[in-house]
Structure formats: structure tokens, C-alpha cells
Amino acid sequence: MRALTWQGRRKVSVETVPDPVIEEPTDAIVKITSTAICGSDLHLYELFGPFLDTGDILGHEPMGVVVEVGADVTNLAVGDRVVVPFNIACGHCFMCRRGLQSQCETTQVREYGSGAALFGYTKLYGQVPGGQAEFLRVPHADYNSIRVGDDLPDQRYLFLSDILPTAWQGVQYASVPDGGTLAVIGLGPVGQFAARVGVHHGFRVLAVDPVPERREMAERHGVDTYDLTDDVVAELRDLTDGRGVDGVVDAVGLEAHGSPGARFAQQAVGLLPDPLAQKLMETAGIDRLAALYAGIDLVRRGGTVSLSGVYAGEADILPMKTMFDKQISLRMGQCNVKSWTDQLLPLVEDPADPFGVMDLVTHEAALEDAPGLYETFQKKEDGCIKVVLKP
């Protein structure tokens, strides 16, 4: 089969690789019909090379049709159309039973002290071959699949794999009261959906992003948007009686843009031999924390900052005095996809399309075009907000 593979820092290529096979009786094989490039895939493209091997298959936002099932698979049949959640969970362990599928104790990557295994996402998360490929092996397939209907286009369902439940969880974690105000920092794909989820809940949504095309897209869905300026926090605070917003979703994470220190640290990681680079990532502060700091400044006293963007440093400095004084709650973590599926599935099937899932993709292309689109997405060129690949 053809698959998108990691070849080095800022280098990916589509290669012919062996087809996946049933390895455990609980596996299924899915022929991929749509698969997306996620913003967190760009972290693999840029930063996480020390935890990748040449030839690793990337991608964790796939959907398709079941073509083979293992002997112990009982809930799926050949021909079923499914979305595949990005985290791999068993559905029955202590954590899964509590709705914490991202911490599944059956697939936890204990070697690295990480949570549940993920598709296509480094040794830190199990080094499981990903979904930017023609076929995908799905472990624990009965639980790690979302069966969907046959009538609606892939784009209606695809984002149930990651970014829509990630945004939904981010807003839930922000704990905004009825009729309250939510700020969203960053209007990439997760930020777009977080802002729309906020509007769906009846919140006043104020969103910040430096890219005009992203602001324009959010405005089409009832979001008030603001450029990333030096005084934007003060501007938004003034809009909330000087008090600050009830909750913040940080949908930016570890991007190094605008932070020379973080950029230097991330570049240093890319230049070191893998064992040294791994150690640096495990012990250093390599994140740009401007978005998180802005969220802490912007949220009102007693409010909540919710982190949906991925952070990777172990020695990042937080303003603990301010956080304590303002009595801020901080929530974060990988999305527990299956916890939100039952709530989200009817909404993506709603003819009214309340989250605008049909108004997110800016680039749709063949799998073979993926390498160039990784670069386009990373550089935010050509109005690129979301890429969907068709293997």
C-alpha cells in the first residue's frame, strides 16, 4: 500500500509499504477513504524526530470501510463505514470505565510514562502505524471505531476522529456558565471548532488569531475575532467590564512563533543525537508559553483556563503567584474521544450543520500530494486551515 512516512525533520514522503495484517483477534483492517493532517502532525514534522524512526507512518484522523475483522471482533462487519478515534483504548479498564480513554491502562505506553497509545504518533505513544495510508490496522476494533451511516459525505464524520471532540472537551473543561463569555486563543482547526462549540452553547465567544483567513472563517460562525496585538488582552478585558472572561481555551500549544528562546530550544532538539535530544525534551522547557500566559491574564478571578493545544516541555515556568492569587482552575489533556461520541454524532448528522463541519477544509488532495501540503500547512500559506487527503 501507499503511506505517508516520516523521513527526517521537515521531510515526509509517500512510500510503498507492506499492507497491514490482523495481528490480534480483536483487530480490524480499514480501507481509508479520508484522512486529515492535524496541527499536532506538524509537531512530528518539526520537533519530535528524536522519538520517530525513518519510515514511521503518520496520521491519526482517519475514516473508511472495514475490509477484514479478527476472530474476536463482534460489533463490526466487513463493509461497515467507520471513523477511527485517534487514541487507542480498550473500553473496559479502570480508566476507560471512567471516561478517560486517553489514559487507557491496557494501551498505556509505560516505557515512556505516557498515556494511551495513539495512531501515528511517535514512540512516546506506542509507535503504532498511522492513518495517512491506504489501509489501517485498528487494535481493539470493537471499541476503537465509530460506525456511521452511508448517506452523508466523509467530511460530515471525519472530524469525530480527533479535532471536534478535542474542541468539545476543551470547551467543557473551560467551565463557562450559562450565558458566559469564552475566549479562544488560536483559530487553527481545533480553535475553529472550539469557538463554534462555544457559540452552540450560547456563550459570547471572543477569539484571537494573527491570520486574517482564520479570523474570517470564525466570523462566519458568529465568533467575534481579534488580531494578535500587544494590547489584545487589555482590549478583551475591557469588553468584560474589566473583569476578564469566564473561561479560556488555549488552542495554540507549543508553537515557537514569536519566542526566540523556544525556537532556539526546539532547533537544538533537532540538531542533537536522538538519545540526547530525548533527554532534553524530557527535562527542558521548550514551549512557547505566550498563549498560556495570555489566557492566565485574560481569565477572570475564579475562572478556568483549558488547554487543548499540545505542550511538550517538562520545565516550563508558570506564573504560580498569579494563578494562586486569581484562584484559577487549569484543565488539560488528550481528548477522551469516545466519551463525547454519543453527544456529537447526532450534531454532525444534523442537516443544519451546527458546527459548520462542511466549512473547515481548505485543501483536499490525493495522498501523494501530502508532503507539499505538510509544508503549506506549517507555513500557513495559501489560506491553509485544514487539509484532507484521499488515499
XYZ file of C-alpha atoms in Angstrom:
391
model
C 0.000 0.000 0.000
C 0.978 3.667 -0.208
C 1.505 5.571 3.029
C 2.848 8.922 4.240
C 6.103 8.266 6.118
C 8.419 10.330 8.298
C 11.909 10.645 6.799
C 13.505 13.354 8.916
C 12.979 16.856 10.244
C 10.685 18.706 7.832
C 10.788 15.733 5.462
C 7.935 13.326 4.807
C 7.294 11.194 1.741
C 4.705 8.800 0.360
C 6.196 5.329 0.047
C 5.092 1.801 -0.798
C 4.996 -0.212 2.428
C 3.595 -3.622 3.411
C -0.160 -3.837 3.843
C -1.292 -4.138 7.485
C -2.495 -7.558 8.620
C -4.577 -8.888 11.504
C -2.133 -9.345 14.404
C -4.590 -9.921 17.244
C -8.075 -11.459 17.111
C -9.509 -8.101 18.260
C -8.041 -6.224 15.250
C -9.769 -4.964 12.132
C -8.378 -3.657 8.854
C -9.939 -0.460 7.482
C -9.571 0.820 3.925
C -9.107 4.560 4.392
C -11.378 6.850 2.385
C -10.450 10.162 4.063
C -7.649 11.142 6.424
C -6.658 14.586 7.676
C -3.425 16.358 8.539
C -3.674 17.554 12.142
C -1.916 20.541 13.634
C -0.176 18.165 16.020
C 1.216 16.272 12.995
C 3.272 19.413 12.415
C 4.993 18.765 15.763
C 6.245 15.481 14.274
C 7.312 17.328 11.131
C 9.308 19.847 13.170
C 10.157 18.691 16.689
C 9.546 15.085 17.675
C 12.163 13.467 15.417
C 14.078 12.004 18.389
C 11.071 9.768 19.083
C 10.481 8.717 15.459
C 12.174 6.229 13.171
C 12.619 6.684 9.437
C 9.636 5.130 7.720
C 7.131 5.580 10.557
C 3.616 6.012 9.140
C 1.941 9.198 10.362
C -1.667 10.276 10.737
C -4.368 9.947 13.370
C -7.562 11.393 11.839
C -8.864 8.626 9.536
C -12.117 7.040 8.462
C -13.013 4.364 5.957
C -14.604 0.981 5.360
C -13.899 -2.253 7.231
C -12.375 -4.866 4.900
C -11.305 -7.549 7.408
C -12.022 -8.394 11.061
C -10.299 -10.609 13.598
C -11.926 -13.689 15.084
C -12.927 -11.940 18.321
C -14.456 -8.827 16.731
C -18.216 -8.931 17.338
C -19.515 -5.385 16.771
C -18.089 -4.793 13.297
C -18.553 -6.483 9.938
C -16.869 -6.202 6.578
C -18.430 -3.266 4.745
C -19.130 -1.148 7.837
C -18.237 2.525 7.441
C -16.298 3.750 10.466
C -14.449 6.702 11.944
C -11.335 5.716 13.907
C -10.606 7.733 17.097
C -7.002 8.842 17.426
C -6.446 7.318 20.875
C -6.395 3.540 21.196
C -8.403 2.313 24.167
C -9.787 -0.995 25.390
C -13.107 0.277 26.739
C -13.107 -1.846 29.893
C -10.136 -0.904 32.098
C -10.275 1.341 35.204
C -9.600 4.492 33.169
C -11.886 3.698 30.240
C -14.789 2.955 32.572
C -14.326 6.470 33.993
C -14.369 8.130 30.596
C -10.603 8.651 30.494
C -9.859 6.715 27.321
C -6.721 8.784 26.710
C -5.305 7.173 29.873
C -6.325 3.587 28.966
C -4.381 1.192 31.193
C -4.406 -1.544 28.566
C -2.564 0.516 25.936
C -0.614 2.918 28.188
C 2.970 3.367 26.989
C 4.637 2.755 30.328
C 8.159 2.739 28.884
C 7.869 6.499 28.431
C 5.426 7.236 31.239
C 2.783 8.192 28.686
C -0.956 7.646 28.463
C -2.862 5.560 25.933
C -1.268 4.632 22.625
C -2.110 6.861 19.657
C -2.120 6.197 15.943
C 0.906 7.535 14.084
C 2.407 9.443 16.976
C 5.964 8.512 17.971
C 7.494 6.038 20.401
C 6.083 8.159 23.223
C 2.645 6.875 22.268
C 3.338 3.354 21.093
C 4.755 3.882 17.578
C 1.518 2.491 16.106
C 1.355 2.869 12.283
C -0.959 5.755 11.450
C -3.850 6.510 9.163
C -2.347 8.640 6.383
C -2.293 5.488 4.325
C -4.473 3.336 2.105
C -5.152 0.827 4.902
C -5.009 0.874 8.712
C -4.877 -1.866 11.319
C -7.208 -0.921 14.188
C -6.442 -2.618 17.529
C -9.345 -3.262 19.938
C -11.522 -2.592 16.920
C -14.890 -3.171 18.579
C -14.237 -0.163 20.816
C -11.869 1.895 18.647
C -14.327 2.551 15.868
C -17.412 4.692 15.421
C -19.904 3.198 12.998
C -21.590 5.824 10.824
C -24.228 5.848 8.103
C -23.658 5.579 4.379
C -25.594 8.597 3.099
C -23.580 11.635 4.207
C -20.124 12.625 2.862
C -16.963 11.754 4.769
C -16.466 15.362 5.810
C -19.581 15.193 7.974
C -17.991 12.484 10.097
C -14.211 12.670 9.700
C -13.582 15.189 12.467
C -15.118 12.873 15.076
C -11.712 11.168 14.979
C -9.988 13.990 16.862
C -10.466 17.704 16.414
C -14.206 18.039 17.038
C -14.259 16.050 20.314
C -10.978 17.737 21.271
C -12.648 21.127 20.848
C -15.798 19.961 22.633
C -13.761 18.664 25.581
C -11.756 21.880 25.660
C -14.922 23.935 25.985
C -16.383 21.551 28.578
C -13.186 21.858 30.601
C -13.355 25.677 30.406
C -16.434 25.557 32.693
C -18.159 28.623 31.269
C -21.511 29.327 32.996
C -24.736 29.692 31.028
C -24.652 32.926 29.069
C -20.986 33.455 29.937
C -18.004 34.551 27.878
C -15.432 32.214 26.347
C -12.101 33.287 24.874
C -10.386 31.056 22.304
C -6.708 31.655 21.645
C -5.689 30.315 18.248
C -8.035 29.647 15.323
C -6.478 26.608 13.740
C -8.810 23.627 13.219
C -9.307 22.911 16.948
C -9.716 26.589 17.746
C -12.272 26.965 14.944
C -14.366 24.165 16.388
C -13.898 25.322 19.990
C -15.228 28.745 19.031
C -18.208 27.213 17.195
C -18.944 24.879 20.105
C -18.976 27.928 22.358
C -21.480 29.657 20.073
C -23.569 26.457 20.022
C -23.685 26.564 23.825
C -24.914 30.159 23.760
C -21.672 31.739 25.004
C -20.249 35.021 23.848
C -17.086 33.904 22.059
C -14.033 36.154 21.650
C -11.242 34.600 19.578
C -7.677 35.712 18.877
C -5.504 34.776 15.890
C -2.936 36.658 13.796
C -4.045 35.103 10.464
C -6.815 37.051 8.657
C -8.217 33.994 6.823
C -8.704 32.177 10.112
C -10.460 35.146 11.669
C -12.714 35.477 8.618
C -13.711 31.803 8.805
C -14.572 32.078 12.514
C -16.623 35.229 11.926
C -18.858 33.282 9.524
C -19.952 31.235 12.547
C -20.871 34.031 14.932
C -17.478 34.490 16.592
C -16.034 37.900 17.486
C -12.407 37.849 16.393
C -9.341 39.931 17.202
C -5.855 40.204 15.779
C -2.937 39.135 17.965
C -1.611 42.506 19.103
C 0.366 43.603 22.141
C -2.747 45.034 23.780
C -5.327 42.393 22.818
C -5.594 41.053 26.390
C -6.375 44.512 27.721
C -8.834 45.037 24.854
C -10.737 41.844 25.655
C -10.695 42.530 29.372
C -12.292 45.922 28.675
C -15.103 44.103 26.870
C -15.904 42.146 30.036
C -16.266 45.073 32.462
C -12.553 44.886 33.236
C -13.107 41.532 34.903
C -11.917 39.082 32.260
C -13.644 36.167 30.537
C -15.216 33.228 32.366
C -13.138 30.626 30.568
C -10.288 30.360 28.076
C -9.437 27.627 25.582
C -5.759 27.698 24.614
C -5.767 26.033 21.187
C -2.177 27.001 20.374
C 0.169 24.836 22.428
C 3.885 24.536 21.836
C 4.287 26.577 18.638
C 7.532 28.561 18.802
C 6.424 31.506 16.661
C 7.386 34.790 18.281
C 9.529 33.244 21.018
C 13.282 33.248 20.268
C 14.026 31.153 23.358
C 11.532 28.440 22.491
C 12.607 28.432 18.864
C 16.268 28.028 19.883
C 15.403 25.131 22.195
C 13.309 23.401 19.538
C 16.036 23.840 16.919
C 18.613 22.471 19.369
C 16.484 19.355 19.857
C 16.510 18.813 16.098
C 20.312 19.004 15.909
C 21.217 16.678 18.771
C 21.631 12.887 18.506
C 18.377 11.141 19.413
C 19.343 9.970 22.945
C 20.485 13.477 23.945
C 17.523 15.117 22.257
C 15.107 12.783 24.050
C 16.711 13.685 27.377
C 16.495 17.399 26.619
C 12.805 17.123 25.773
C 12.173 15.194 28.996
C 13.878 17.797 31.208
C 13.814 21.187 29.450
C 11.341 23.996 28.949
C 10.885 24.008 25.165
C 7.421 25.530 24.856
C 6.353 28.973 23.778
C 4.028 29.881 26.632
C 2.722 33.193 25.319
C -0.769 31.798 24.639
C -0.987 30.194 28.080
C 0.286 33.343 29.806
C -2.261 35.388 27.846
C -5.018 33.020 28.942
C -3.989 33.344 32.582
C -4.012 37.135 32.259
C -7.316 37.196 30.407
C -9.414 34.852 32.538
C -11.371 36.402 35.375
C -10.682 35.597 39.013
C -12.130 32.192 39.790
C -12.241 31.306 36.070
C -10.800 28.358 34.174
C -8.067 28.005 31.555
C -8.464 24.896 29.387
C -5.508 23.625 27.348
C -6.346 21.893 24.087
C -3.067 22.778 22.389
C -0.261 20.261 22.919
C 2.650 21.150 25.212
C 5.850 19.114 25.456
C 8.292 20.729 27.890
C 8.928 19.393 31.390
C 10.487 22.526 32.881
C 8.173 25.260 31.650
C 7.705 28.097 34.124
C 4.177 29.029 35.164
C 3.196 32.246 36.994
C 2.146 30.410 40.133
C 1.694 33.555 42.247
C -0.791 34.986 39.750
C -2.607 31.676 39.319
C -2.950 31.230 43.057
C -3.984 34.832 43.685
C -6.634 34.746 40.943
C -7.870 31.323 42.096
C -7.589 29.994 38.546
C -8.519 26.437 37.625
C -6.351 24.775 34.968
C -7.595 21.748 32.989
C -5.905 19.918 30.134
C -5.131 16.606 28.482
C -5.512 14.467 25.389
C -9.124 14.184 24.338
C -11.153 11.210 25.568
C -12.798 10.785 22.185
C -15.308 8.034 22.953
C -16.662 9.936 25.968
C -18.136 12.555 23.644
C -19.200 10.466 20.622
C -22.826 9.944 21.637
C -23.322 13.696 22.066
C -21.520 14.708 18.883
C -22.702 12.134 16.353
C -26.279 13.475 16.121
C -24.930 17.013 15.767
C -22.658 16.235 12.807
C -25.597 14.447 11.151
C -27.941 17.397 11.764
C -28.880 18.938 8.381
C -28.358 22.379 9.947
C -24.651 21.525 10.461
C -24.397 23.469 13.760
C -20.595 23.210 13.925
C -20.017 24.028 10.277
C -18.128 20.787 9.625
C -18.641 21.454 5.918
C -16.882 24.818 6.299
C -13.449 23.903 7.599
C -11.494 22.095 4.883
C -9.490 24.466 2.706
C -7.398 21.857 0.895
C -8.452 18.417 -0.320
C -5.935 16.344 -2.245
C -4.648 12.897 -3.067
C -2.390 11.141 -0.567
C 0.510 11.568 -2.975
C 0.264 15.351 -2.509
C 0.684 15.145 1.272
C 4.387 16.154 1.524
C 3.814 19.518 -0.126
C 0.703 20.146 1.933
C 2.565 19.495 5.189
C 4.827 22.402 4.253
C 1.916 24.585 3.166
C 0.038 23.892 6.397
C 3.071 24.549 8.582
C 3.818 27.860 6.877
C 0.124 28.883 6.934
C 0.346 29.605 3.221
C -2.392 29.625 0.580
C -5.068 30.202 3.236
C -4.465 26.691 4.555
C -6.556 25.872 7.635
C -7.426 22.183 7.259
C -6.138 19.510 4.848
C -7.987 16.305 3.993
C -6.272 13.573 1.997
C -7.984 10.978 -0.173
C -5.873 7.785 -0.377
